[in-house]
Coordinates of N, CA and C in Angstrom, one line a residue:
X1 N 0.6 -1.2 -0.2 CA 0.0 0.4 -0.3 C 0.9 1.5 0.2
X2 N 2.1 0.9 1.0 CA 2.7 2.4 0.8 C 3.7 3.1 -0.3
X3 N 3.9 1.6 -1.3 CA 4.6 2.4 -2.7 C 3.3 2.8 -3.3
X4 N 2.2 1.9 -3.2 CA 1.4 2.1 -4.5 C 1.6 3.9 -3.8
X5 N 0.9 4.7 -3.0 CA 0.6 5.5 -2.7 C 1.9 6.8 -2.6
X6 N 3.3 6.1 -2.6 CA 4.1 6.9 -3.0 C 4.8 6.7 -4.5
X7 N 4.1 6.1 -5.0 CA 3.7 6.4 -6.5 C 3.0 6.9 -7.6
X8 N 1.5 6.7 -6.5 CA 0.9 7.6 -7.2 C 1.6 9.4 -6.7
X9 N 1.9 9.6 -5.7 CA 2.2 11.0 -5.3 C 3.2 11.8 -5.7
X10 N 4.3 11.0 -6.2 CA 5.2 11.0 -7.7 C 4.9 11.3 -8.8
X11 N 3.8 10.6 -9.2 CA 3.2 10.8 -10.3 C 2.9 12.1 -10.6
X12 N 1.5 12.2 -9.2 CA 1.4 13.9 -9.8 C 1.8 14.6 -9.5
X13 N 2.6 14.7 -8.7 CA 4.4 15.6 -8.6 C 5.1 15.8 -9.6
X14 N 5.3 14.7 -10.3 CA 5.8 14.7 -11.3 C 5.0 15.4 -13.1
X15 N 4.0 15.6 -13.1 CA 2.7 16.2 -13.4 C 2.0 17.7 -12.9
X16 N 2.4 17.9 -11.8 CA 1.7 19.6 -11.5 C 3.2 20.2 -11.6
X17 N 4.0 19.7 -11.2 CA 5.0 20.5 -11.0 C 5.5 22.0 -11.6
X18 N 5.6 20.8 -13.5 CA 6.0 21.7 -14.4 C 4.7 22.2 -15.1
X19 N 4.0 22.1 -14.3 CA 2.1 23.3 -15.2 C 1.8 23.6 -13.4
X20 N 3.0 24.0 -13.0 CA 3.0 25.5 -12.3 C 3.9 25.9 -12.5
X21 N 4.5 25.6 -12.7 CA 5.8 26.1 -13.1 C 6.2 27.5 -14.9
X22 N 5.1 26.2 -15.7 CA 4.6 27.1 -17.0 C 3.3 27.4 -16.3
X23 N 3.3 28.0 -15.7 CA 1.8 28.9 -15.3 C 2.9 30.4 -14.2
X24 N 3.8 30.2 -14.1 CA 5.0 31.0 -13.0 C 4.4 30.8 -12.1
X25 N 3.9 30.1 -11.0 CA 3.4 29.9 -10.3 C 4.3 29.3 -9.2
X26 N 5.1 30.0 -7.6 CA 5.5 28.2 -7.4 C 5.7 27.4 -6.5
X27 N 5.9 26.7 -7.1 CA 5.9 25.6 -7.0 C 5.6 24.3 -5.4
X28 N 6.5 25.4 -4.3 CA 6.9 25.0 -3.3 C 5.9 25.7 -2.8
X29 N 5.1 26.5 -3.0 CA 3.9 27.4 -2.1 C 2.8 26.6 -2.6
X30 N 2.9 25.9 -3.4 CA 1.2 25.9 -4.3 C 1.1 24.3 -4.6
X31 N 1.9 23.4 -4.7 CA 2.4 22.1 -5.0 C 2.3 21.2 -3.0
X32 N 3.1 21.4 -2.5 CA 3.9 20.6 -1.9 C 1.8 20.2 -1.5
X33 N 1.5 21.4 -0.6 CA 0.5 21.1 0.2 C -0.7 20.6 0.3
X34 N -0.9 21.4 -1.6 CA -1.9 20.2 -2.0 C -1.4 18.5 -2.2
X35 N 0.5 18.0 -2.9 CA 0.4 16.5 -2.9 C 0.3 15.8 -1.7
X36 N 0.3 17.3 -0.5 CA 0.6 16.3 1.1 C -0.6 16.2 1.8
X37 N -1.6 16.9 1.1 CA -3.2 16.8 1.4 C -3.9 15.7 0.8
X38 N -3.6 15.4 -0.4 CA -4.1 14.1 -1.8 C -2.7 13.0 -1.3
X39 N -1.6 12.7 -0.7 CA -0.8 11.6 0.8 C -2.0 11.7 1.8
X40 N -3.2 12.0 2.3 CA -3.4 12.0 3.5 C -4.6 11.6 2.4
X41 N -5.5 11.9 2.2 CA -6.6 11.0 1.6 C -6.2 9.9 0.8
X42 N -5.6 9.5 -0.1 CA -4.8 8.3 -0.8 C -4.3 7.0 0.3
X43 N -3.4 7.5 1.6 CA -3.0 6.9 1.8 C -4.2 6.5 2.9
X44 N -5.1 6.7 3.9 CA -6.7 7.1 3.4 C -7.5 5.7 3.1
X45 N -7.3 5.8 2.0 CA -8.5 5.4 1.1 C -7.8 3.7 0.8
X46 N -6.7 3.7 0.2 CA -5.2 2.2 0.8 C -6.0 1.7 1.6
X47 N -5.0 2.5 2.7 CA -5.6 1.1 3.7 C -7.4 1.4 4.3
X48 N -7.4 1.4 4.0 CA -9.1 1.5 3.7 C -9.1 0.0 3.0
X49 N -9.3 -0.2 1.9 CA -9.3 -1.1 0.8 C -8.2 -2.1 1.4
X50 N -7.0 -1.9 1.7 CA -6.9 -3.2 1.8 C -6.8 -4.2 3.3
X51 N -7.5 -2.9 4.5 CA -8.1 -4.3 5.9 C -9.1 -4.4 5.1
X52 N -9.8 -3.9 3.9 CA -10.9 -4.7 3.3 C -11.0 -6.3 3.0
X53 N -9.5 -6.2 1.5 CA -9.0 -6.9 2.0 C -8.8 -8.5 2.6
X54 N -8.0 -7.7 3.2 CA -8.0 -8.7 4.6 C -9.4 -9.8 5.6
X55 N -10.0 -8.7 5.5 CA -11.5 -9.2 6.2 C -12.4 -9.3 5.7
X56 N -11.9 -9.7 3.5 CA -12.7 -10.9 2.9 C -12.3 -12.0 2.8
X57 N -10.6 -12.5 2.9 CA -10.2 -13.4 3.7 C -10.2 -14.0 4.1
X58 N -10.4 -13.3 5.2 CA -10.7 -13.9 6.8 C -9.6 -13.8 7.8
X59 N -8.8 -12.9 6.9 CA -7.6 -12.8 7.7 C -8.1 -12.4 9.8
X60 N -7.8 -13.4 10.4 CA -7.9 -12.7 12.0 C -7.0 -11.3 12.2
X61 N -6.8 -11.4 12.1 CA -6.0 -10.0 12.5 C -6.0 -8.9 12.0
X62 N -7.6 -8.7 10.6 CA -7.9 -7.9 10.6 C -9.7 -8.1 11.3
X63 N -10.1 -9.1 11.7 CA -11.2 -9.2 11.6 C -11.3 -9.1 13.8
X64 N -12.5 -8.3 14.0 CA -12.7 -7.5 15.4 C -13.8 -9.4 15.4
X65 N -13.4 -9.2 17.4 CA -13.8 -10.5 17.6 C -15.4 -10.7 17.8
X66 N -15.8 -9.4 17.4 CA -17.1 -9.1 17.8 C -17.6 -9.6 16.3
X67 N -17.5 -9.0 15.7 CA -17.6 -10.3 14.4 C -17.5 -11.2 14.0
X68 N -15.8 -11.8 14.6 CA -16.3 -13.7 14.4 C -17.8 -13.9 15.3
X69 N -18.3 -13.1 16.6 CA -18.3 -13.8 17.5 C -20.6 -13.7 16.5
X70 N -20.6 -13.0 16.1 CA -22.1 -13.3 15.1 C -22.0 -13.5 14.3

């Protein structure tokens, strides 16, 4: 999950920074906060998906004991 997140963020930065330079906008002030916010969002989404996959396969470390008792 971490490798996927970093790959996505590097691609976004690779596209966003030259675009901001072409518009004469400082990427340090504009790109970094946006990429960090996207990192939080993408990371949370990917972790949620990872746990859903683990629960689907019945991994005992991902499933709560209360769910198992139902």
